Coordinates of C-alpha atoms and ligand atoms in Angstrom, one line a residue:
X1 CA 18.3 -56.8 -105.3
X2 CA 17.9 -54.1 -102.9
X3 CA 17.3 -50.6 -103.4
X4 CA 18.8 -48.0 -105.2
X5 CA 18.3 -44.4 -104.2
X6 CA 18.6 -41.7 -107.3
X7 CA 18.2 -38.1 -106.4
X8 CA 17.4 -36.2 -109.6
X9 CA 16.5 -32.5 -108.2
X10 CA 19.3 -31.5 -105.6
X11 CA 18.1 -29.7 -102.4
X12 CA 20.2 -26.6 -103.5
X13 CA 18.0 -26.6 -106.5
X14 CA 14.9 -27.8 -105.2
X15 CA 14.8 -24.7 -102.5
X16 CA 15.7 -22.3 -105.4
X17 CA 12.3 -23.1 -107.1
X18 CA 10.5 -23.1 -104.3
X19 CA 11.6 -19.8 -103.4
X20 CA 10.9 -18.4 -106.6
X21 CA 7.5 -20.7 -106.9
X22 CA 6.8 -18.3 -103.8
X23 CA 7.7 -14.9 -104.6
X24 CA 5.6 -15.8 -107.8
X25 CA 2.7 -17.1 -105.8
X26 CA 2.3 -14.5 -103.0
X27 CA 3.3 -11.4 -105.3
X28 CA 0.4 -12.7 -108.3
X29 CA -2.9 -10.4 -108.0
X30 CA -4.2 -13.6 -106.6
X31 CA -2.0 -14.9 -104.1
X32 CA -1.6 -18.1 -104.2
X33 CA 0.8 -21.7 -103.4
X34 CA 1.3 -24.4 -105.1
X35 CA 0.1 -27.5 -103.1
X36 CA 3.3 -29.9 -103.9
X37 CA 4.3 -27.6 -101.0
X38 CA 1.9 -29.2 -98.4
X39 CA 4.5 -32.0 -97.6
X40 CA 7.3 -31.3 -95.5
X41 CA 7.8 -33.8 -93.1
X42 CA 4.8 -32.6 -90.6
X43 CA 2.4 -32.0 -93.6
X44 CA 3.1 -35.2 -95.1
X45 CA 2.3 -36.8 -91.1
X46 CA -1.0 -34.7 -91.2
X47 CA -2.1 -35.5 -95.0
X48 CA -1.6 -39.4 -93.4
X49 CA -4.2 -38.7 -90.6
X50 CA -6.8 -37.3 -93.7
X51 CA -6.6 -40.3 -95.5
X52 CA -7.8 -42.0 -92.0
X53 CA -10.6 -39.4 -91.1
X54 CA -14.3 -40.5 -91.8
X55 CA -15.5 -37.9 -93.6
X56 CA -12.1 -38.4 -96.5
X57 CA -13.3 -41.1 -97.8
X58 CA -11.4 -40.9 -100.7
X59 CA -8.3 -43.4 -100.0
X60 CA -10.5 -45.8 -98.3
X61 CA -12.7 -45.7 -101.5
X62 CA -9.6 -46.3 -103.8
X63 CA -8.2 -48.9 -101.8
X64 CA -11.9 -50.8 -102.1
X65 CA -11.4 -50.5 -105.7
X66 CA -7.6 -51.6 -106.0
X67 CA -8.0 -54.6 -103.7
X68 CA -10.6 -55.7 -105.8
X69 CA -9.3 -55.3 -109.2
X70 CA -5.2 -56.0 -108.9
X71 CA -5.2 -59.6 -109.4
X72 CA -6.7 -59.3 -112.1
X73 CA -5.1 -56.2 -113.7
X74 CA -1.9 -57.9 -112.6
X75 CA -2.3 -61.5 -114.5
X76 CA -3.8 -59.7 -117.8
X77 CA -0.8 -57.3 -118.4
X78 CA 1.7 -58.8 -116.4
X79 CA 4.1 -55.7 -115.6
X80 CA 7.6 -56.0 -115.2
X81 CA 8.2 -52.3 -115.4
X82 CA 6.0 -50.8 -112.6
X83 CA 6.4 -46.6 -112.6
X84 CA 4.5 -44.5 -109.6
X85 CA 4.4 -40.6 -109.8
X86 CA 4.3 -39.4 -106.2
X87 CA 3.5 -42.7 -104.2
X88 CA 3.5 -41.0 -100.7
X89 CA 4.1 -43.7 -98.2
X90 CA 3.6 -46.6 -100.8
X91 CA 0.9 -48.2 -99.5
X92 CA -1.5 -48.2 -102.8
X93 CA 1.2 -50.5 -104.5
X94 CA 1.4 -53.2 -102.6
X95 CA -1.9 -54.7 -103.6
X96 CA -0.5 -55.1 -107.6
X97 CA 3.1 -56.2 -106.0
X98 CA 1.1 -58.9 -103.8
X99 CA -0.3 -60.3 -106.7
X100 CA 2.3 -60.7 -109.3
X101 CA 2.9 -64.1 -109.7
X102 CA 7.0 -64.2 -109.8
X103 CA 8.0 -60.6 -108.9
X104 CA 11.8 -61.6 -109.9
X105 CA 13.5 -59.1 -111.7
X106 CA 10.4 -57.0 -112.2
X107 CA 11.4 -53.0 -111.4
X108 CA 9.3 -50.4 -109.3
X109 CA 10.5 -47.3 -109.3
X110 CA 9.3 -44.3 -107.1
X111 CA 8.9 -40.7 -108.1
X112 CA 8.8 -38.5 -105.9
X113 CA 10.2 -34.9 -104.6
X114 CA 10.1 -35.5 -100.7
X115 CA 13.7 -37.4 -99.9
X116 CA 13.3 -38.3 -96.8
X117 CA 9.6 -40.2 -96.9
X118 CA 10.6 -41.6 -100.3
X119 CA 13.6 -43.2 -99.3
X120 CA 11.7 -44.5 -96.2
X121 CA 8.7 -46.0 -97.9
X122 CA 10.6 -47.8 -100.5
X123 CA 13.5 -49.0 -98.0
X124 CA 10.1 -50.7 -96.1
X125 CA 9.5 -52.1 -99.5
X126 CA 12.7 -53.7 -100.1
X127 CA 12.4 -56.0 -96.7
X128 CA 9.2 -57.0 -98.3
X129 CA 9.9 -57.7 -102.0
X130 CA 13.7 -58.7 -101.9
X131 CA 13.3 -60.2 -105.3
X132 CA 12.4 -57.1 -107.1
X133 CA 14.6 -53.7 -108.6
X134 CA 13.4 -50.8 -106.4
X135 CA 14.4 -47.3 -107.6
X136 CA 13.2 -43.9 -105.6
X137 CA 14.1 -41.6 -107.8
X138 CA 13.9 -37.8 -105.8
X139 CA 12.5 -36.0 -108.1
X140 CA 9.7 -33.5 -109.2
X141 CA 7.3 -35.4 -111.8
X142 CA 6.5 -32.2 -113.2
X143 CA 9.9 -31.5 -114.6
X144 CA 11.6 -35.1 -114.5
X145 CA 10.0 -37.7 -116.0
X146 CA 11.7 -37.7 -119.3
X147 CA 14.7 -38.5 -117.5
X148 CA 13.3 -41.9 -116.8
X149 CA 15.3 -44.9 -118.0
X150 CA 13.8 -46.9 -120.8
X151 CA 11.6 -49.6 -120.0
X152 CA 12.5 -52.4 -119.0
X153 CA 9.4 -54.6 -120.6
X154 CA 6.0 -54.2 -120.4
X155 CA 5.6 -51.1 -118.0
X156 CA 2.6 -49.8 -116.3
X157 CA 2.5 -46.0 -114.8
X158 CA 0.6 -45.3 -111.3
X159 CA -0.8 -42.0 -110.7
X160 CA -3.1 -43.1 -107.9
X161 CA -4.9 -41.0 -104.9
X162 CA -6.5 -38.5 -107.3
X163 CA -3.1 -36.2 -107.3
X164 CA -4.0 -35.3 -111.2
X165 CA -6.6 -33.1 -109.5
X166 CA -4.2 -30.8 -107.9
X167 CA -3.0 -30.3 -111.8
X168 CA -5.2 -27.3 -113.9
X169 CA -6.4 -28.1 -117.5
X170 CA -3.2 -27.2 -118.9
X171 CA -1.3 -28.6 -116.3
X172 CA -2.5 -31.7 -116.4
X173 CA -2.5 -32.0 -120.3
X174 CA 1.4 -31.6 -120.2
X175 CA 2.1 -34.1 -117.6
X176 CA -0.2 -36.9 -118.8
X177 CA 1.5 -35.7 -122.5
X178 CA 4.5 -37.1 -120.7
X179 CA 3.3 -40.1 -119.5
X180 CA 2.2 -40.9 -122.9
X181 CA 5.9 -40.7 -123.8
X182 CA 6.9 -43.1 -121.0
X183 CA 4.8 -45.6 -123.0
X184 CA 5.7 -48.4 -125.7
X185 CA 2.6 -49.6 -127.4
X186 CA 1.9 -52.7 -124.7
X187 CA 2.3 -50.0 -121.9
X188 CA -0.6 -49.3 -119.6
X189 CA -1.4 -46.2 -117.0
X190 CA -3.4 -47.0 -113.9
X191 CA -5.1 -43.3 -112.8
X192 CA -7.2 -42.8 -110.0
X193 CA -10.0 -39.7 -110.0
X194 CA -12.1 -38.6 -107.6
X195 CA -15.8 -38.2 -108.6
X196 CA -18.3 -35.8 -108.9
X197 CA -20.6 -36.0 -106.2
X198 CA -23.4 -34.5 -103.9
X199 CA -21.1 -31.2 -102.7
X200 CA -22.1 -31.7 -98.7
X201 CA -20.2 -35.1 -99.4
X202 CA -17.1 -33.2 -100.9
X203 CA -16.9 -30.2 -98.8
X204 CA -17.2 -32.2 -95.3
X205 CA -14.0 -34.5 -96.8
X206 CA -12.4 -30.9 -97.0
X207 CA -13.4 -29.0 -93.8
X208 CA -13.2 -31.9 -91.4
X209 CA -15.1 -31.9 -88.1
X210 CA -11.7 -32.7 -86.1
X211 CA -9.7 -30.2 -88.0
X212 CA -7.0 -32.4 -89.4
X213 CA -7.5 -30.7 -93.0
X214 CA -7.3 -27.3 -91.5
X215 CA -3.7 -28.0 -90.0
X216 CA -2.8 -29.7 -92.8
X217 CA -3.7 -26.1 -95.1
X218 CA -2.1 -24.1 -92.4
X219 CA 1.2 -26.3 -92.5
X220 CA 1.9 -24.6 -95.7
X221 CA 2.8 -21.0 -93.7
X222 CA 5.4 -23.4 -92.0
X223 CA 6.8 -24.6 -95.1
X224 CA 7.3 -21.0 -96.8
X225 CA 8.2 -20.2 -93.8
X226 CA 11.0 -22.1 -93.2
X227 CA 11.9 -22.2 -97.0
X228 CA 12.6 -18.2 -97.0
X229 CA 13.1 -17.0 -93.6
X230 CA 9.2 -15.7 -93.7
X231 CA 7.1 -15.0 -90.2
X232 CA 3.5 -15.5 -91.3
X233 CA 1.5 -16.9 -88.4
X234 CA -0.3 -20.0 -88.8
X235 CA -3.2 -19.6 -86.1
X236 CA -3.7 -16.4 -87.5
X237 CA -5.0 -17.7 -90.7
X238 CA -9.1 -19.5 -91.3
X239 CA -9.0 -22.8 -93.4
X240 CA -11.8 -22.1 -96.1
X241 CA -12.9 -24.8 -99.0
X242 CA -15.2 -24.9 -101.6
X243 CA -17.1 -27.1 -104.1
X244 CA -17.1 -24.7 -107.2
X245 CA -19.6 -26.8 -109.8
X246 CA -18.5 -24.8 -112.7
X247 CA -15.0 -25.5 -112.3
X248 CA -15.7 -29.2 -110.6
X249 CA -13.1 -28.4 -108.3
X250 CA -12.4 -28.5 -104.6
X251 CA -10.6 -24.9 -104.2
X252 CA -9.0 -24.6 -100.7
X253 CA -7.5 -21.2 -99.4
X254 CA -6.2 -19.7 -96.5
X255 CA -8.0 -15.8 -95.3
X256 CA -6.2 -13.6 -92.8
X257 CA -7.9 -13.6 -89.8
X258 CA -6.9 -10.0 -88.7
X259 CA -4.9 -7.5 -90.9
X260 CA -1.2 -8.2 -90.5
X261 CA 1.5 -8.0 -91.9
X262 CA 4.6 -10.4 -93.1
X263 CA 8.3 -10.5 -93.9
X264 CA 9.7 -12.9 -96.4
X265 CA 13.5 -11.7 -95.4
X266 CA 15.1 -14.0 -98.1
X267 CA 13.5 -12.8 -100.5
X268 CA 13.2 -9.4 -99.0
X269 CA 9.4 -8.8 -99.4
X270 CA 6.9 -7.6 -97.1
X271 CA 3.5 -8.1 -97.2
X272 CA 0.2 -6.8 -96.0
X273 CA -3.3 -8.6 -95.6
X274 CA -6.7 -7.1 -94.7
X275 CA -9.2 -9.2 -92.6
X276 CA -10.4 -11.9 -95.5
X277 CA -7.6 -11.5 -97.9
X278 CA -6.9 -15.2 -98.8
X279 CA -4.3 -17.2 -100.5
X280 CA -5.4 -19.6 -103.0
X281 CA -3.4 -22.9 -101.6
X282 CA -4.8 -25.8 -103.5
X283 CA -7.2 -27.1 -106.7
X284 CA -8.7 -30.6 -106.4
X285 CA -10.5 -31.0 -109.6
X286 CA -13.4 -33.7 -109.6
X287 CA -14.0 -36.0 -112.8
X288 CA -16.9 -38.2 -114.5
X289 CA -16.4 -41.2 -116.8
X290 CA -16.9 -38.8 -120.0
X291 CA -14.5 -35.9 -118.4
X292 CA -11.9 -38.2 -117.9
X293 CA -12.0 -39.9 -121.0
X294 CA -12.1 -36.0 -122.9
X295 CA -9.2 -35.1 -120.3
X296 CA -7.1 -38.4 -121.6
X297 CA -7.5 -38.1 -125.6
X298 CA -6.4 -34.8 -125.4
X299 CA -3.2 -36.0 -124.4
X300 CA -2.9 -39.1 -126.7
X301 CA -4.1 -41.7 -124.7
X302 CA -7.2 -43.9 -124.2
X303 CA -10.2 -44.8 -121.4
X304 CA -9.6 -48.7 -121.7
X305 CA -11.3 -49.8 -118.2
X306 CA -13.4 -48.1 -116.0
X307 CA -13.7 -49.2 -112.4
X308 CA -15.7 -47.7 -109.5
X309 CA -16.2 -48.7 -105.7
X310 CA -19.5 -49.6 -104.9
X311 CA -20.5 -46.0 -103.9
X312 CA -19.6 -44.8 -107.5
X313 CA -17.2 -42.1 -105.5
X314 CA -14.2 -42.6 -106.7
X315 CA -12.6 -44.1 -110.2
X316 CA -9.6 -46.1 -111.3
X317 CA -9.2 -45.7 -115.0
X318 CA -6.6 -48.5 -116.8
X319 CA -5.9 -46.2 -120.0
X320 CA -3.6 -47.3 -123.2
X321 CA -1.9 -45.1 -125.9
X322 CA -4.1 -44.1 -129.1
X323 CA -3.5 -45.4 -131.7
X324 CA -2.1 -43.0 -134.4
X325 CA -4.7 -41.3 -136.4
Ligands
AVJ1 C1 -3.4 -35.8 -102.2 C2 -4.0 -34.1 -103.7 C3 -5.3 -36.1 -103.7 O1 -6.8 -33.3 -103.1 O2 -7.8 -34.7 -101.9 C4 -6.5 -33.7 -98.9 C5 -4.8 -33.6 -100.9 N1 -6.0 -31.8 -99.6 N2 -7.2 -32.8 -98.2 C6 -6.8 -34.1 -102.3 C7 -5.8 -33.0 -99.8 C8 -6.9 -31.6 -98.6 C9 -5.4 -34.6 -101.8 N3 -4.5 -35.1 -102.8

């Protein structure tokens, strides 16, 4: 069957957004970035090395979870229509593909904005699964997803590795309001949430003792760099993160380590920090059963299953459309 390559957002486009995503961003009162920006090339090698660090126990903690649950999962609702927002390097997947019983003719297609990685992880996937329809669509799942095609039978949505906590209350309403469109009646979405937990647990997965997490936060001065000709200095910048309880959110942010200033020259905008001015680069919102089941009626859908890993720290939720009230 092989594997078709669709590019939705062009590059010209894509770096036009991003430019103005940060003029927006650094000029706000509260400078900030959004995190889709972490993963260039580099950022998307160093988010790789977090998932294998000890104290990010996150994808470890999922995969405990998936591996346990696919075959089942797999023979109950028997996808042929498998749709993953941002898969990253495609790993997660393979433990539902592994267990279909006659992958022929089922479709998997691939959403995600980084071109390069996608087309590589699902090009690995094709030697693997030569009877199946692989799509990598290149494309921002914030903006694209209603130009999905139509399913293609029973379909099943992925949003796995706790990415929905990068997305705000609003934010996140919208985009799982689109995923409720993707689905016919029979369709299912397979989310993954991190957990609320003691906060020593969740601040050590974000301010690693090997400094992995602080590279990764600093890559983002490379990516703005790069993306509009800026000369902000990576070293000179702390890693600082957070457990905030009232928000149940990780907040990561970046605080200027000596006063400096910065040129943007494509967008021609200079700016000045003080010791300690920070920019606000990343949310990653923490859930419980309840939240998550409040968080998905509010967007028309509902908490079917419930699964945890042993250590109760992380959740994969199998949720269905509501029915019509
Ligand atoms: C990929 C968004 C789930 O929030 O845990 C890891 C990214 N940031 N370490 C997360 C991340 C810092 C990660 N997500």
């Amino acid at each position: 069957m092989g594997c078709l390559l669709d590019v939705h957002a062009d590059e010209a486009r894509f770096l036009a957004r991003m430019a103005d995503d940060i003029r927006r961003g650094l000029t706000a009162r509260r400078r900030q970035l959004p995190p889709k920006y972490f993963y260039d090339e580099a950022g998307s090698a160093l988010f790789e090395r977090i998932t294998e660090l000890p104290e990010y126990y996150l994808t470890r903690a999922e995969d405990a979870i998936l591996r346990d649950i696919a075959e089942d999962i797999v023979c109950r609702l028997a996808p042929r229509d498998i749709v993953e927002l941002g898969p990253g390097s495609c790993r997660k997947v393979r433990w539902l593909l592994d267990a279909l019983e006659d992958g022929r003719g089922v479709r998997y297609v691939a959403m995600d904005v980084g071109r390069e990685s996608l087309a590589q992880a699902v090009g690995a996937l094709a030697d693997e699964y030569p009877q199946m329809h692989l799509h990598a669509v290149v494309a921002d799942f914030e903006r694209h997803l209603g130009c999905l095609p139509p399913p293609t039978g029973r379909r099943l949505v992925l949003f796995l590795g706790s990415t929905i906590g990068n997305f705000d209350p609003p934010a996140r309403r919208a985009l799982l309001a689109q995923v409720r469109r993707l689905l016919d009646s029979d369709g299912r979405f397979l989310l993954g949430v991190d957990l609320v937990k003691d906060r020593r647990v969740l601040e050590a997965a974000y301010d690693d003792a090997a400094g992995v997490t602080r590279e990764f936060n600093r890559n983002i001065l490379r990516v703005v760099n790069r993306a509009v000709d800026g000369d902000f200095v990576p070293d000179a910048w702390r890693h600082h993160s957070f457990y905030s309880t009232e928000a149940s959110r990780i907040e990561m942010h970046l605080l200027a380590a000596a006063p400096q200033r910065v040129h943007l020259r494509a967008l021609e905008l200079v700016l000045d920090f003080d010791v300690g001015d920070g920019i606000w680069t990343e949310s990653s919102y923490k859930f419980t059963r309840e939240s998550v089941a409040v968080m998905l009626s509010e967007s028309g859908l509902a908490l079917e299953e419930w699964h945890t890993d042993r250590g109760g720290r992380f959740g994969l939720v199998v949720a269905r459309p509501a029915d019509r009230t």
